[in-house]
């Protein structure tokens, strides 16, 4: 059984990177190579800890989720789900159709290209390419941001939701980053930083749940009772770290913008490229 330290390290990496625009998949592939933790068990472990990260976001956005399901009402544009319930309703209100529209393109394309992506795009070199191209796209989104038309998520139109959904398809390339693609894409469609970030995190819940559930069903036969403690450790660590990371990122994004994360991606890609050359 893989050492529990691997579970803690990978859980921390997943929690820190899943919702930051730096690509959690890319980081897990690269760190897995460094730790010597690869293969079917490692793939299944990554799915388990992703579910921990999903749970963290669901906890943060629980009011918004209940609101989308028609079970409660919240103040207009309380995208982080932390504000108190209210009977006020904005003129344009985010609803489940926005999420469906935004998730459908990547879900459909991911299902069609699943085998190709798994067979050809999950290597360290393709991840490094994704880190670089994703970073460039994030810089374009920041520098070419159009005039804000949607200051809050309740002002996002169906057209903007679809556009973000199309940008999300870029993240099917491991290393590109789902949050980086959707936040930068949101800026290019006239959505504010905070609204784009909140919407990105909200659509991550159905996207990740569907992707993780699909992968887990395919990998179910690799699970056994002896790995329960190892998997549980990674799940809990990923949940706690993701909870802290999302809250912190929501507070810092409007100050930091996307550029620092893009530059970090470039540095990481360069360092790991040298490492791969040396250890080839």
Tab-separated table of C-alpha atoms in Angstrom:
chain	number	residue	atom	x	y	z
A	1	UNK	CA	0.000	0.000	0.000
A	2	UNK	CA	1.363	3.463	-0.849
A	3	UNK	CA	2.706	5.333	2.150
A	4	UNK	CA	0.302	7.645	3.969
A	5	UNK	CA	2.748	10.537	3.422
A	6	UNK	CA	1.971	10.273	-0.306
A	7	UNK	CA	-1.728	10.638	0.536
A	8	UNK	CA	-1.062	13.773	2.575
A	9	UNK	CA	1.185	15.344	-0.066
A	10	UNK	CA	-1.185	14.620	-2.941
A	11	UNK	CA	-4.178	15.686	-0.850
A	12	UNK	CA	-2.521	19.036	-0.119
A	13	UNK	CA	-1.636	19.534	-3.783
A	14	UNK	CA	-5.181	18.696	-4.891
A	15	UNK	CA	-6.751	20.973	-2.301
A	16	UNK	CA	-4.470	23.883	-3.158
A	17	UNK	CA	-4.658	23.611	-6.923
A	18	UNK	CA	-8.119	22.282	-7.835
A	19	UNK	CA	-9.790	25.688	-7.776
A	20	UNK	CA	-6.776	27.896	-8.398
A	21	UNK	CA	-5.947	28.674	-12.051
A	22	UNK	CA	-2.817	26.515	-12.043
A	23	UNK	CA	-4.202	23.061	-13.044
A	24	UNK	CA	-4.639	20.447	-10.336
A	25	UNK	CA	-4.456	17.601	-12.875
A	26	UNK	CA	-1.140	18.892	-14.131
A	27	UNK	CA	0.254	19.204	-10.624
A	28	UNK	CA	-0.903	15.711	-9.630
A	29	UNK	CA	0.635	14.157	-12.748
A	30	UNK	CA	3.946	15.923	-12.158
A	31	UNK	CA	4.034	15.304	-8.400
A	32	UNK	CA	2.994	11.685	-8.935
A	33	UNK	CA	6.007	11.222	-11.179
A	34	UNK	CA	8.290	12.778	-8.556
A	35	UNK	CA	6.836	10.566	-5.810
A	36	UNK	CA	6.862	7.453	-7.963
A	37	UNK	CA	3.125	7.163	-7.379
A	38	UNK	CA	1.617	6.240	-10.747
A	39	UNK	CA	-0.593	3.555	-12.223
A	40	UNK	CA	-4.198	2.483	-11.711
A	41	UNK	CA	-4.184	2.922	-7.928
A	42	UNK	CA	-2.794	6.453	-8.281
A	43	UNK	CA	-5.468	7.282	-10.869
A	44	UNK	CA	-8.224	6.044	-8.556
A	45	UNK	CA	-6.716	7.952	-5.636
A	46	UNK	CA	-6.809	11.172	-7.668
A	47	UNK	CA	-10.530	10.657	-8.262
A	48	UNK	CA	-11.170	10.156	-4.543
A	49	UNK	CA	-9.346	13.316	-3.483
A	50	UNK	CA	-11.099	15.313	-6.208
A	51	UNK	CA	-14.371	14.322	-4.566
A	52	UNK	CA	-12.989	15.792	-1.328
A	53	UNK	CA	-12.322	19.068	-3.112
A	54	UNK	CA	-15.833	19.049	-4.604
A	55	UNK	CA	-17.324	18.638	-1.140
A	56	UNK	CA	-15.378	21.669	0.085
A	57	UNK	CA	-16.873	23.886	-2.610
A	58	UNK	CA	-20.350	22.497	-1.972
A	59	UNK	CA	-19.972	23.464	1.696
A	60	UNK	CA	-18.927	27.012	0.817
A	61	UNK	CA	-21.738	27.499	-1.698
A	62	UNK	CA	-24.437	25.591	0.161
A	63	UNK	CA	-26.893	28.507	0.259
A	64	UNK	CA	-26.459	29.190	-3.453
A	65	UNK	CA	-26.902	25.489	-4.241
A	66	UNK	CA	-30.121	25.299	-2.202
A	67	UNK	CA	-31.273	28.470	-3.954
A	68	UNK	CA	-30.626	26.941	-7.395
A	69	UNK	CA	-32.686	23.937	-6.322
A	70	UNK	CA	-35.522	26.227	-5.210
A	71	UNK	CA	-35.153	25.282	-1.538
A	72	UNK	CA	-34.223	28.731	-0.174
A	73	UNK	CA	-33.734	32.350	-1.197
A	74	UNK	CA	-30.582	34.415	-0.870
A	75	UNK	CA	-29.592	38.018	-1.394
A	76	UNK	CA	-28.927	39.006	-5.008
A	77	UNK	CA	-25.385	38.220	-6.147
A	78	UNK	CA	-24.364	36.494	-2.908
A	79	UNK	CA	-22.216	34.252	-5.081
A	80	UNK	CA	-20.135	32.839	-2.262
A	81	UNK	CA	-23.253	31.559	-0.548
A	82	UNK	CA	-22.210	33.077	2.760
A	83	UNK	CA	-24.804	35.840	3.043
A	84	UNK	CA	-28.049	35.493	4.952
A	85	UNK	CA	-31.280	34.328	3.357
A	86	UNK	CA	-33.543	36.969	1.870
A	87	UNK	CA	-36.793	37.260	-0.086
A	88	UNK	CA	-35.292	39.827	-2.486
A	89	UNK	CA	-35.026	38.750	-6.094
A	90	UNK	CA	-32.813	40.396	-8.749
A	91	UNK	CA	-34.184	41.214	-12.174
A	92	UNK	CA	-31.934	38.568	-13.776
A	93	UNK	CA	-31.268	35.603	-11.540
A	94	UNK	CA	-28.813	32.757	-11.900
A	95	UNK	CA	-30.621	29.442	-12.263
A	96	UNK	CA	-29.926	25.814	-13.089
A	97	UNK	CA	-30.215	26.452	-16.819
A	98	UNK	CA	-27.135	28.703	-16.635
A	99	UNK	CA	-25.160	25.808	-15.145
A	100	UNK	CA	-26.495	23.283	-17.653
A	101	UNK	CA	-25.602	25.549	-20.568
A	102	UNK	CA	-22.116	26.172	-19.171
A	103	UNK	CA	-21.388	22.502	-18.412
A	104	UNK	CA	-22.816	20.812	-21.502
A	105	UNK	CA	-20.058	21.634	-24.070
A	106	UNK	CA	-17.172	20.289	-21.985
A	107	UNK	CA	-19.165	17.290	-20.743
A	108	UNK	CA	-20.170	16.305	-24.269
A	109	UNK	CA	-16.742	16.879	-25.797
A	110	UNK	CA	-15.033	15.174	-22.857
A	111	UNK	CA	-17.194	12.087	-23.307
A	112	UNK	CA	-16.442	11.970	-27.023
A	113	UNK	CA	-12.683	12.497	-26.614
A	114	UNK	CA	-12.240	10.595	-23.337
A	115	UNK	CA	-10.134	7.756	-24.745
A	116	UNK	CA	-7.976	10.079	-26.837
A	117	UNK	CA	-7.308	12.383	-23.865
A	118	UNK	CA	-6.404	9.482	-21.566
A	119	UNK	CA	-4.174	7.807	-24.144
A	120	UNK	CA	-2.303	10.809	-25.520
A	121	UNK	CA	-2.579	13.875	-23.250
A	122	UNK	CA	-1.730	12.554	-19.777
A	123	UNK	CA	2.052	12.699	-20.094
A	124	UNK	CA	4.403	15.149	-18.334
A	125	UNK	CA	5.332	16.869	-21.599
A	126	UNK	CA	1.741	17.466	-22.701
A	127	UNK	CA	0.978	18.782	-19.206
A	128	UNK	CA	3.873	21.239	-19.456
A	129	UNK	CA	2.482	22.451	-22.788
A	130	UNK	CA	-0.931	22.869	-21.154
A	131	UNK	CA	0.603	24.902	-18.308
A	132	UNK	CA	2.246	27.281	-20.772
A	133	UNK	CA	-0.700	27.695	-23.159
A	134	UNK	CA	-3.126	28.028	-20.251
A	135	UNK	CA	-0.943	30.720	-18.703
A	136	UNK	CA	-0.845	32.625	-21.986
A	137	UNK	CA	-4.643	32.447	-22.227
A	138	UNK	CA	-4.981	33.778	-18.682
A	139	UNK	CA	-2.767	36.760	-19.520
A	140	UNK	CA	-4.869	37.415	-22.623
A	141	UNK	CA	-8.030	37.299	-20.511
A	142	UNK	CA	-6.608	39.800	-18.022
A	143	UNK	CA	-5.180	42.209	-20.587
A	144	UNK	CA	-8.060	42.028	-23.064
A	145	UNK	CA	-10.862	42.105	-20.493
A	146	UNK	CA	-13.924	43.745	-22.015
A	147	UNK	CA	-16.178	46.274	-20.300
A	148	UNK	CA	-18.001	44.624	-17.400
A	149	UNK	CA	-21.632	43.831	-18.177
A	150	UNK	CA	-22.188	41.403	-15.296
A	151	UNK	CA	-20.836	42.646	-11.982
A	152	UNK	CA	-22.437	39.759	-10.055
A	153	UNK	CA	-23.303	36.186	-10.978
A	154	UNK	CA	-27.023	36.955	-10.979
A	155	UNK	CA	-26.390	39.285	-13.924
A	156	UNK	CA	-24.743	36.604	-16.076
A	157	UNK	CA	-26.739	35.971	-19.252
A	158	UNK	CA	-27.373	32.632	-20.924
A	159	UNK	CA	-25.131	33.725	-23.790
A	160	UNK	CA	-22.281	34.454	-21.392
A	161	UNK	CA	-22.842	31.094	-19.682
A	162	UNK	CA	-22.538	29.350	-23.049
A	163	UNK	CA	-19.391	31.295	-23.932
A	164	UNK	CA	-17.790	30.306	-20.630
A	165	UNK	CA	-18.841	26.725	-21.305
A	166	UNK	CA	-17.045	26.796	-24.638
A	167	UNK	CA	-13.918	28.242	-23.018
A	168	UNK	CA	-14.123	25.441	-20.432
A	169	UNK	CA	-13.534	22.938	-23.242
A	170	UNK	CA	-9.926	24.172	-23.379
A	171	UNK	CA	-9.393	22.590	-19.962
A	172	UNK	CA	-9.887	19.106	-21.409
A	173	UNK	CA	-6.180	19.408	-22.176
A	174	UNK	CA	-4.477	18.400	-18.894
A	175	UNK	CA	-2.473	21.297	-17.491
A	176	UNK	CA	-4.600	24.015	-19.058
A	177	UNK	CA	-6.735	24.498	-15.896
A	178	UNK	CA	-10.506	24.506	-15.764
A	179	UNK	CA	-10.701	27.494	-13.419
A	180	UNK	CA	-8.096	29.393	-15.431
A	181	UNK	CA	-10.018	28.816	-18.666
A	182	UNK	CA	-13.410	29.775	-17.211
A	183	UNK	CA	-12.260	32.814	-15.226
A	184	UNK	CA	-10.222	34.221	-18.122
A	185	UNK	CA	-13.062	33.342	-20.488
A	186	UNK	CA	-15.488	35.143	-18.200
A	187	UNK	CA	-13.368	38.295	-18.355
A	188	UNK	CA	-13.430	38.128	-22.153
A	189	UNK	CA	-17.237	37.945	-22.123
A	190	UNK	CA	-17.790	40.991	-19.897
A	191	UNK	CA	-18.023	39.403	-16.457
A	192	UNK	CA	-16.249	40.822	-13.399
A	193	UNK	CA	-13.406	38.965	-11.688
A	194	UNK	CA	-15.473	38.018	-8.662
A	195	UNK	CA	-18.534	36.972	-10.676
A	196	UNK	CA	-16.398	34.925	-13.079
A	197	UNK	CA	-14.666	33.229	-10.143
A	198	UNK	CA	-17.910	32.437	-8.325
A	199	UNK	CA	-19.484	31.086	-11.503
A	200	UNK	CA	-16.359	29.043	-12.237
A	201	UNK	CA	-16.515	27.451	-8.787
A	202	UNK	CA	-20.246	26.774	-9.040
A	203	UNK	CA	-20.042	25.000	-12.394
A	204	UNK	CA	-17.080	23.035	-11.063
A	205	UNK	CA	-19.442	21.095	-8.782
A	206	UNK	CA	-21.486	19.331	-11.509
A	207	UNK	CA	-18.481	19.150	-13.848
A	208	UNK	CA	-16.200	17.477	-11.323
A	209	UNK	CA	-18.937	15.296	-9.873
A	210	UNK	CA	-19.797	13.960	-13.338
A	211	UNK	CA	-16.165	13.452	-14.360
A	212	UNK	CA	-15.114	11.895	-11.051
A	213	UNK	CA	-18.207	9.687	-10.915
A	214	UNK	CA	-17.584	8.429	-14.448
A	215	UNK	CA	-13.923	7.681	-13.722
A	216	UNK	CA	-14.748	6.058	-10.387
A	217	UNK	CA	-17.212	3.674	-12.015
A	218	UNK	CA	-14.559	2.680	-14.528
A	219	UNK	CA	-11.946	2.211	-11.768
A	220	UNK	CA	-14.181	0.556	-9.193
A	221	UNK	CA	-12.428	-2.811	-9.456
A	222	UNK	CA	-9.139	-1.260	-8.260
A	223	UNK	CA	-10.626	-0.402	-4.845
A	224	UNK	CA	-10.120	-2.687	-1.867
A	225	UNK	CA	-10.547	-2.475	1.900
A	226	UNK	CA	-6.817	-2.325	2.628
A	227	UNK	CA	-6.588	1.056	0.894
A	228	UNK	CA	-9.453	2.628	2.860
A	229	UNK	CA	-7.227	4.481	5.334
A	230	UNK	CA	-4.927	5.744	2.588
A	231	UNK	CA	-7.809	7.022	0.458
A	232	UNK	CA	-9.622	8.514	3.471
A	233	UNK	CA	-6.491	10.448	4.450
A	234	UNK	CA	-6.165	12.002	1.001
A	235	UNK	CA	-9.894	12.784	0.872
A	236	UNK	CA	-9.900	14.584	4.239
A	237	UNK	CA	-6.698	16.506	3.535
A	238	UNK	CA	-7.967	17.612	0.113
A	239	UNK	CA	-11.284	18.727	1.629
A	240	UNK	CA	-9.701	20.847	4.380
A	241	UNK	CA	-7.056	22.417	2.138
A	242	UNK	CA	-9.557	23.135	-0.664
A	243	UNK	CA	-11.900	24.784	1.833
A	244	UNK	CA	-9.161	27.171	2.950
A	245	UNK	CA	-7.830	27.703	-0.580
A	246	UNK	CA	-11.182	28.702	-2.097
A	247	UNK	CA	-12.035	31.155	0.671
A	248	UNK	CA	-8.570	32.738	0.446
A	249	UNK	CA	-8.612	32.882	-3.353
A	250	UNK	CA	-12.013	34.584	-3.428
A	251	UNK	CA	-10.599	37.334	-1.198
A	252	UNK	CA	-7.328	37.761	-3.094
A	253	UNK	CA	-8.261	37.448	-6.769
A	254	UNK	CA	-9.398	41.037	-7.330
A	255	UNK	CA	-6.084	42.220	-5.861
A	256	UNK	CA	-3.779	39.679	-7.476
A	257	UNK	CA	-5.590	39.229	-10.828
A	258	UNK	CA	-4.549	36.275	-12.975
A	259	UNK	CA	-1.018	37.300	-13.983
A	260	UNK	CA	0.844	35.971	-10.891
A	261	UNK	CA	-0.721	32.555	-11.405
A	262	UNK	CA	0.206	32.612	-15.105
A	263	UNK	CA	3.837	33.445	-14.300
A	264	UNK	CA	3.913	30.693	-11.695
A	265	UNK	CA	2.780	28.245	-14.370
A	266	UNK	CA	5.601	29.360	-16.685
A	267	UNK	CA	8.204	28.893	-13.943
A	268	UNK	CA	6.825	25.486	-12.971
A	269	UNK	CA	6.826	24.334	-16.593
A	270	UNK	CA	10.426	25.517	-17.107
A	271	UNK	CA	11.715	23.892	-13.903
A	272	UNK	CA	9.999	20.581	-14.582
A	273	UNK	CA	11.095	20.599	-18.222
A	274	UNK	CA	14.721	20.839	-17.065
A	275	UNK	CA	14.064	18.052	-14.550
A	276	UNK	CA	12.664	15.788	-17.282
A	277	UNK	CA	15.634	16.483	-19.542
A	278	UNK	CA	18.102	15.671	-16.791
A	279	UNK	CA	16.302	12.507	-15.761
A	280	UNK	CA	15.353	11.304	-19.229
